[in-house]
Coordinates of N, CA and C in Angstrom, one line a residue:
X1 N 9.9 -27.2 -54.9 CA 10.2 -27.3 -54.1 C 10.7 -27.5 -52.9
X2 N 12.5 -27.9 -52.5 CA 12.7 -29.4 -51.2 C 12.0 -29.1 -50.0
X3 N 11.8 -28.2 -50.2 CA 11.2 -27.1 -47.9 C 9.3 -27.8 -48.2
X4 N 9.1 -27.7 -49.6 CA 7.5 -28.1 -49.1 C 6.9 -29.6 -48.9
X5 N 5.8 -29.3 -48.0 CA 5.6 -30.9 -48.2 C 4.9 -31.2 -48.9
X6 N 4.4 -32.5 -49.2 CA 3.8 -32.9 -50.3 C 2.4 -32.3 -50.2
X7 N 1.4 -32.1 -51.5 CA 0.1 -32.1 -50.7 C -0.4 -32.6 -50.0
X8 N -0.7 -33.8 -50.0 CA -1.2 -34.8 -49.6 C -0.9 -34.4 -48.5
X9 N 0.4 -34.0 -48.0 CA 0.9 -34.4 -46.0 C 0.4 -33.0 -45.4
X10 N 0.2 -31.8 -46.8 CA 0.0 -30.6 -46.5 C -1.5 -30.2 -45.4
X11 N -2.5 -31.7 -46.9 CA -4.0 -31.7 -46.3 C -4.2 -31.4 -44.4
X12 N -3.0 -32.6 -44.5 CA -2.9 -33.6 -43.2 C -2.6 -32.5 -42.2
X13 N -1.4 -31.9 -42.1 CA -0.6 -31.0 -41.1 C -1.7 -29.4 -41.4
X14 N -2.3 -28.7 -42.2 CA -3.0 -27.1 -41.7 C -4.8 -28.2 -42.2
X15 N -5.1 -29.2 -42.2 CA -6.1 -29.4 -41.6 C -7.5 -29.4 -43.0
X16 N -6.5 -29.0 -44.0 CA -6.6 -27.9 -45.3 C -6.3 -28.1 -46.2
X17 N -6.9 -28.4 -47.1 CA -5.9 -28.8 -48.7 C -6.2 -27.3 -49.3
X18 N -4.9 -26.4 -49.6 CA -5.1 -25.0 -50.2 C -4.3 -25.0 -52.0
X19 N -5.4 -24.3 -52.3 CA -4.4 -24.0 -53.4 C -3.5 -23.2 -53.2
X20 N -2.6 -23.6 -54.5 CA -0.9 -22.6 -54.5 C -1.5 -21.3 -53.9
X21 N -2.2 -20.4 -54.7 CA -2.7 -18.7 -54.5 C -2.8 -18.4 -53.1
X22 N -3.2 -19.0 -52.1 CA -3.5 -18.9 -51.1 C -2.5 -18.8 -50.3
X23 N -1.1 -19.9 -50.7 CA 0.0 -20.4 -49.5 C 0.2 -18.5 -48.5
X24 N 0.5 -17.4 -49.2 CA 0.9 -16.4 -49.0 C 0.0 -16.0 -47.7
X25 N -1.3 -16.4 -47.6 CA -2.4 -15.7 -46.9 C -2.1 -16.4 -44.9
X26 N -2.6 -16.0 -44.2 CA -2.8 -16.3 -42.7 C -3.1 -18.0 -42.8
X27 N -3.9 -18.7 -41.9 CA -5.0 -19.4 -42.2 C -5.5 -19.1 -41.0
X28 N -6.8 -19.2 -41.1 CA -8.4 -18.7 -40.2 C -8.0 -20.2 -39.4
X29 N -7.6 -19.7 -38.1 CA -8.5 -21.2 -37.1 C -9.1 -20.5 -36.4
X30 N -9.4 -21.6 -36.0 CA -10.3 -21.7 -35.5 C -11.2 -21.1 -34.1
X31 N -9.6 -21.6 -33.1 CA -9.7 -20.4 -32.3 C -9.8 -18.9 -32.4
X32 N -8.9 -18.7 -32.9 CA -8.9 -17.0 -33.5 C -11.0 -16.7 -33.3
X33 N -11.4 -17.6 -34.4 CA -12.9 -17.1 -34.6 C -13.6 -17.3 -33.0
X34 N -13.1 -18.1 -32.5 CA -14.2 -18.2 -30.9 C -13.6 -17.0 -30.2
X35 N -12.1 -16.3 -30.4 CA -12.3 -15.0 -29.5 C -12.6 -14.2 -30.1
X36 N -12.9 -14.1 -31.2 CA -14.1 -13.2 -31.7 C -15.1 -12.7 -31.2
X37 N -15.6 -14.0 -31.8 CA -17.2 -14.7 -30.7 C -17.0 -14.2 -29.4
X38 N -16.3 -15.1 -28.1 CA -16.9 -14.1 -27.0 C -16.4 -13.0 -26.9
X39 N -15.1 -12.6 -28.0 CA -15.5 -10.6 -27.2 C -17.0 -10.0 -28.0
X40 N -17.2 -10.5 -29.1 CA -18.6 -9.6 -29.3 C -20.0 -9.9 -28.5
X41 N -19.7 -10.9 -27.8 CA -20.6 -11.6 -27.1 C -20.5 -10.1 -26.2
X42 N -19.5 -10.4 -25.6 CA -19.0 -10.2 -24.2 C -19.0 -8.3 -24.4
X43 N -18.7 -8.1 -25.4 CA -19.7 -6.6 -25.8 C -21.5 -6.4 -25.6
X44 N -21.5 -7.0 -26.5 CA -23.5 -7.2 -26.6 C -23.8 -7.4 -24.6
X45 N -22.7 -8.2 -24.5 CA -24.3 -8.6 -22.5 C -23.5 -7.1 -21.8
X46 N -22.4 -6.7 -21.8 CA -21.9 -5.2 -21.5 C -22.9 -3.9 -21.7
X47 N -23.3 -3.8 -23.2 CA -24.2 -3.0 -23.8 C -25.5 -3.5 -23.0
X48 N -25.9 -4.2 -22.6 CA -27.4 -5.2 -22.6 C -27.0 -4.5 -20.9
X49 N -26.0 -4.5 -20.4 CA -26.0 -3.9 -18.6 C -26.1 -2.2 -18.8
X50 N -25.8 -2.6 -19.7 CA -26.2 -0.8 -19.7 C -27.5 -0.6 -19.1
X51 N -27.5 -0.8 -20.1 CA -29.5 -0.8 -20.9 C -30.6 -0.9 -19.6
X52 N -30.1 -1.8 -19.0 CA -31.2 -2.3 -18.3 C -30.4 -1.7 -16.9
X53 N -29.6 -1.2 -16.4 CA -29.3 -0.7 -15.2 C -30.6 0.6 -15.0
X54 N -30.6 1.7 -16.0 CA -31.7 2.2 -15.4 C -33.2 1.8 -14.8
X55 N -34.0 1.0 -15.7 CA -35.0 0.3 -15.2 C -34.5 -0.8 -13.6
X56 N -33.0 -1.3 -13.9 CA -32.7 -1.6 -11.8 C -32.9 0.0 -11.0
X57 N -31.9 0.6 -11.7 CA -31.7 1.4 -10.6 C -33.3 2.0 -10.0
X58 N -34.4 1.5 -10.5 CA -35.3 3.0 -10.4 C -36.3 1.5 -9.6
X59 N -36.1 0.3 -10.1 CA -36.5 -0.4 -9.2 C -36.5 -0.5 -7.4
X60 N -35.0 -0.3 -8.1 CA -34.2 -0.4 -6.7 C -34.7 0.2 -5.4
X61 N -34.9 1.8 -6.2 CA -35.0 3.3 -5.2 C -36.5 2.8 -4.8
X62 N -37.4 2.9 -6.0 CA -38.8 2.6 -5.4 C -39.1 1.1 -4.6
X63 N -38.5 0.3 -4.3 CA -38.0 -1.3 -3.6 C -37.4 -0.8 -1.9
X64 N -36.3 0.5 -2.2 CA -35.8 0.6 -0.2 C -37.3 2.1 0.1
X65 N -37.9 2.4 -1.0 CA -38.4 3.6 -0.4 C -39.6 3.0 0.1
X66 N -40.1 2.2 0.1 CA -41.3 1.6 0.5 C -40.9 0.3 0.6
X67 N -39.8 0.1 1.7 CA -39.3 -0.9 2.5 C -39.7 -2.6 1.5
X68 N -39.9 -2.4 0.7 CA -40.0 -3.6 0.0 C -39.1 -4.8 0.7
X69 N -38.6 -5.1 1.3 CA -38.1 -5.8 2.2 C -39.4 -6.8 3.4
X70 N -39.7 -5.9 3.4 CA -40.8 -6.1 4.9 C -42.1 -7.4 4.2
X71 N -42.2 -6.8 3.1 CA -43.1 -7.7 2.2 C -42.6 -9.1 1.9
X72 N -41.0 -9.6 1.7 CA -41.2 -10.6 1.7 C -40.3 -11.4 3.6
X73 N -40.8 -10.7 4.5 CA -40.9 -11.4 5.3 C -39.1 -10.9 6.0
X74 N -38.3 -9.8 6.2 CA -37.2 -10.3 6.2 C -37.2 -8.6 7.1
X75 N -36.1 -8.5 8.2 CA -36.4 -6.9 9.2 C -35.5 -6.4 8.4
X76 N -34.8 -6.3 7.6 CA -34.1 -5.2 7.0 C -33.1 -6.1 6.1
X77 N -33.0 -4.5 5.1 CA -32.7 -4.9 3.8 C -31.0 -5.9 3.5
X78 N -30.0 -5.5 4.7 CA -29.5 -6.4 4.0 C -29.3 -8.0 4.7
X79 N -30.2 -8.5 5.4 CA -30.5 -9.7 4.8 C -31.5 -9.9 3.9
X80 N -32.0 -9.1 3.4 CA -32.6 -9.7 2.2 C -32.4 -9.5 1.0
X81 N -31.4 -8.9 0.9 CA -30.6 -8.7 -0.4 C -29.3 -9.6 -0.6
X82 N -29.2 -10.1 0.9 CA -27.6 -10.8 1.0 C -28.6 -12.8 0.7
X83 N -29.8 -12.5 1.3 CA -30.7 -14.3 0.9 C -31.2 -14.1 -0.6
X84 N -31.7 -13.8 -0.6 CA -32.8 -13.5 -1.7 C -32.1 -12.5 -2.9
X85 N -31.2 -11.3 -3.1 CA -31.0 -11.3 -4.0 C -29.6 -11.2 -4.4
X86 N -29.1 -11.7 -3.4 CA -27.9 -12.7 -4.1 C -26.7 -11.5 -4.2
X87 N -26.7 -9.9 -3.4 CA -25.7 -9.4 -3.4 C -25.5 -8.4 -2.4
X88 N -25.0 -7.2 -2.9 CA -24.8 -7.1 -1.2 C -25.5 -5.5 -0.5
X89 N -26.1 -5.5 0.6 CA -26.6 -4.2 0.3 C -25.8 -3.1 0.2
X90 N -24.8 -3.2 0.0 CA -24.0 -1.7 -0.5 C -24.4 -1.2 -2.0
X91 N -24.5 -2.4 -2.7 CA -24.8 -2.9 -3.9 C -25.8 -2.2 -4.5
X92 N -27.1 -3.0 -3.7 CA -28.1 -2.7 -3.6 C -28.6 -1.0 -3.2
X93 N -28.3 -0.6 -1.9 CA -28.1 0.5 -1.9 C -27.4 1.2 -2.7
X94 N -25.8 1.9 -3.1 CA -25.9 2.5 -4.5 C -26.9 2.5 -5.8
X95 N -27.3 1.0 -5.8 CA -27.9 1.4 -6.8 C -29.1 1.7 -7.2
X96 N -30.1 1.9 -5.4 CA -31.2 2.7 -5.2 C -30.6 3.8 -5.6
X97 N -29.5 4.5 -4.9 CA -29.0 6.0 -4.6 C -29.3 6.7 -6.0
X98 N -28.7 5.7 -7.5 CA -28.4 6.2 -8.7 C -29.4 5.8 -9.0
X99 N -30.8 5.3 -8.7 CA -32.7 5.8 -9.1 C -32.7 6.8 -8.3
X100 N -33.1 6.7 -7.3 CA -33.2 8.6 -7.1 C -33.3 9.4 -7.6
X101 N -31.7 9.1 -8.1 CA -30.3 10.5 -8.5 C -30.9 11.1 -10.5
X102 N -31.9 9.7 -11.0 CA -32.3 9.3 -11.8 C -33.6 10.5 -12.3
X103 N -34.3 9.8 -10.9 CA -36.3 10.2 -11.4 C -35.5 11.8 -10.5
X104 N -34.9 12.1 -10.2 CA -34.9 13.6 -10.0 C -34.5 13.8 -11.9
X105 N -35.0 14.6 -12.8 CA -35.1 14.6 -14.2 C -34.1 15.9 -14.3
X106 N -34.6 17.2 -13.4 CA -34.4 19.0 -13.7 C -31.8 18.6 -12.2
X107 N -32.4 17.9 -11.8 CA -30.8 18.1 -11.6 C -29.8 17.1 -12.5
X108 N -30.6 16.0 -12.3 CA -29.1 15.2 -13.3 C -30.2 14.2 -14.7
X109 N -30.7 14.8 -15.4 CA -31.2 14.7 -16.6 C -30.8 13.8 -18.2
X110 N -29.1 14.4 -17.9 CA -28.5 13.7 -18.8 C -27.4 12.8 -18.7
X111 N -27.6 12.3 -17.1 CA -26.6 10.7 -16.7 C -26.7 9.6 -17.2
X112 N -28.6 9.5 -17.4 CA -28.6 7.9 -17.6 C -29.0 8.1 -19.5
X113 N -28.9 9.1 -20.0 CA -28.7 9.3 -22.1 C -27.4 9.0 -21.5
X114 N -26.2 9.2 -20.8 CA -24.4 9.0 -21.2 C -24.2 7.8 -19.7
X115 N -24.9 6.6 -19.4 CA -24.7 5.9 -19.1 C -24.7 5.0 -20.0
X116 N -25.9 4.8 -21.0 CA -26.7 4.1 -22.1 C -25.8 4.2 -23.7
X117 N -24.8 5.3 -23.4 CA -24.4 6.1 -25.1 C -26.1 6.5 -25.5
X118 N -27.0 6.6 -25.3 CA -28.0 7.3 -25.8 C -27.6 9.5 -26.0
X119 N -26.1 9.6 -25.5 CA -25.9 11.1 -25.1 C -25.3 11.0 -26.8
X120 N -25.1 9.9 -27.4 CA -24.0 10.5 -28.5 C -22.3 9.8 -28.4
X121 N -22.3 9.2 -27.2 CA -20.5 9.2 -26.7 C -21.1 7.8 -25.9
X122 N -19.4 7.6 -25.7 CA -19.5 6.0 -24.8 C -20.1 6.0 -24.4
X123 N -20.8 5.3 -23.2 CA -21.3 4.8 -22.3 C -20.7 4.4 -20.7
X124 N -20.9 5.1 -20.3 CA -19.6 5.8 -19.3 C -20.3 4.0 -18.4
X125 N -21.6 3.2 -18.3 CA -21.4 1.8 -17.0 C -22.3 2.8 -15.5
X126 N -22.2 1.6 -15.6 CA -22.7 1.6 -13.5 C -21.8 2.4 -12.4
X127 N -20.9 1.9 -12.7 CA -20.0 2.4 -12.0 C -19.6 3.7 -11.7
X128 N -19.1 4.0 -12.8 CA -19.4 5.2 -13.3 C -20.2 6.2 -12.5
X129 N -21.6 6.0 -13.4 CA -22.7 7.1 -13.0 C -23.3 7.0 -11.1
X130 N -22.9 6.2 -10.7 CA -22.6 5.7 -8.8 C -21.9 7.1 -8.6
X131 N -20.6 6.7 -9.2 CA -19.4 8.0 -8.5 C -20.1 9.1 -9.2
X132 N -21.0 9.2 -9.8 CA -21.2 10.7 -10.5 C -22.7 11.0 -9.9
X133 N -23.5 10.3 -9.5 CA -24.4 10.5 -9.0 C -24.4 11.1 -7.4
X134 N -23.6 10.6 -7.0 CA -22.9 11.1 -5.5 C -22.5 12.3 -5.1
X135 N -22.3 12.8 -6.3 CA -21.7 14.4 -6.2 C -21.9 15.3 -7.1
X136 N -22.4 14.9 -8.1 CA -23.1 15.6 -9.4 C -23.6 16.9 -9.4
X137 N -24.0 18.0 -9.8 CA -24.7 18.7 -10.0 C -25.2 18.8 -11.5
X138 N -26.5 19.8 -11.6 CA -27.1 19.5 -13.0 C -25.9 20.4 -13.9
X139 N -25.5 21.5 -12.9 CA -23.7 22.3 -13.9 C -23.2 21.5 -14.2
X140 N -23.0 20.7 -13.4 CA -22.0 19.7 -12.9 C -21.1 18.3 -13.8
X141 N -22.4 18.4 -14.0 CA -23.2 16.8 -15.0 C -22.4 16.6 -16.0
X142 N -22.1 17.6 -16.9 CA -21.3 17.8 -17.8 C -19.8 17.1 -17.7
X143 N -19.1 17.7 -17.2 CA -18.0 18.0 -17.1 C -17.6 16.5 -15.9
X144 N -18.2 15.3 -15.3 CA -17.8 14.8 -14.0 C -18.4 13.6 -15.8
X145 N -19.1 12.8 -16.6 CA -19.5 12.9 -17.7 C -18.2 12.5 -18.3
X146 N -17.7 14.0 -18.8 CA -16.4 13.4 -19.9 C -15.6 13.4 -19.6
X147 N -14.9 13.4 -18.1 CA -14.2 13.4 -17.4 C -13.9 11.6 -17.2
X148 N -15.5 11.1 -17.1 CA -15.6 8.9 -16.5 C -14.8 9.2 -17.6
X149 N -14.8 9.1 -19.3 CA -15.0 8.6 -20.2 C -13.3 8.7 -21.1
X150 N -13.1 9.8 -20.2 CA -10.9 9.8 -20.7 C -10.7 9.4 -19.2
X151 N -10.6 9.0 -18.3 CA -10.4 7.9 -17.7 C -10.6 6.7 -16.8
X152 N -10.1 6.4 -16.2 CA -9.9 4.9 -15.8 C -11.3 5.2 -14.3
X153 N -12.2 4.4 -13.9 CA -13.2 4.1 -12.8 C -12.0 4.6 -10.9
X154 N -11.5 4.0 -11.0 CA -9.7 5.0 -9.7 C -9.9 5.9 -9.9
X155 N -9.2 7.1 -11.6 CA -9.3 7.6 -11.0 C -10.5 9.1 -11.2
X156 N -11.5 8.5 -11.5 CA -13.0 9.0 -11.3 C -13.2 9.2 -9.2
X157 N -13.0 7.7 -9.3 CA -13.1 8.0 -7.9 C -12.4 9.2 -7.5
X158 N -11.2 8.9 -7.5 CA -10.0 10.0 -6.6 C -10.6 11.1 -6.9
X159 N -11.0 11.6 -8.5 CA -11.7 13.1 -8.4 C -12.4 13.0 -7.6
X160 N -13.6 12.6 -7.6 CA -14.6 12.4 -6.5 C -14.2 12.6 -5.2
X161 N -13.1 12.1 -4.3 CA -12.8 12.6 -3.3 C -12.0 14.2 -3.2
X162 N -11.4 14.1 -4.4 CA -10.8 15.6 -3.8 C -11.3 16.1 -4.0
X163 N -12.5 16.2 -5.3 CA -13.8 17.8 -5.2 C -14.3 17.1 -3.7
X164 N -14.7 16.3 -3.6 CA -15.5 16.6 -2.1 C -14.7 16.6 -0.7
X165 N -13.4 17.0 -0.6 CA -12.9 17.1 -0.1 C -12.5 18.8 0.2
X166 N -12.2 19.0 -0.7 CA -12.4 20.7 -1.5 C -14.1 21.2 -1.3
X167 N -14.5 20.2 -0.6 CA -16.2 21.4 -0.6 C -17.0 21.6 -1.8
X168 N -16.2 20.7 -3.0 CA -16.7 21.2 -4.9 C -17.3 19.8 -5.0
X169 N -18.6 20.7 -6.0 CA -19.0 19.5 -6.8 C -18.3 19.6 -8.2
X170 N -17.6 20.4 -8.2 CA -16.8 19.8 -9.9 C -15.2 19.4 -10.0
X171 N -15.2 18.6 -11.3 CA -13.8 18.1 -10.5 C -12.7 18.7 -11.3
X172 N -11.7 18.1 -10.2 CA -10.8 19.0 -10.0 C -10.0 19.2 -11.6
X173 N -8.9 19.8 -12.3 CA -8.0 19.9 -13.3 C -7.4 19.6 -13.6

């Protein structure tokens, strides 16, 4: 073929010499492999974060309940979270509220399983679990979890606001 480079030149330009039979297949690019590895790592880290959210939330709840920041010499939770924990007091308080609701097994017993995906569905994640913990009752928990798995976080927050405005614990249809 006059348009095909000689074998020695192909090896230099493509990085490796390949048999004639493999010419129709696309080459394996190191960048593509790196992207796939980075994606797999990100998915793994997200799964680990979902797994540690439950014990973190319970620890935050106990820390807040016992005013643990005083033991470290801080007058306010906001000072402790900013200087020692590297987070905002709002983030910490939301996590502690989630821990309070997770510890109340009679109320929201299935929320921890939905957060981690142990209930057989896609993990809903920490942000969605916090939204659900703020509004759901034992009866409406299943509907909120189903909604969290179907919509974006912003839409879930909007549904929570609409339910609060209506004085309901159920998401609107």
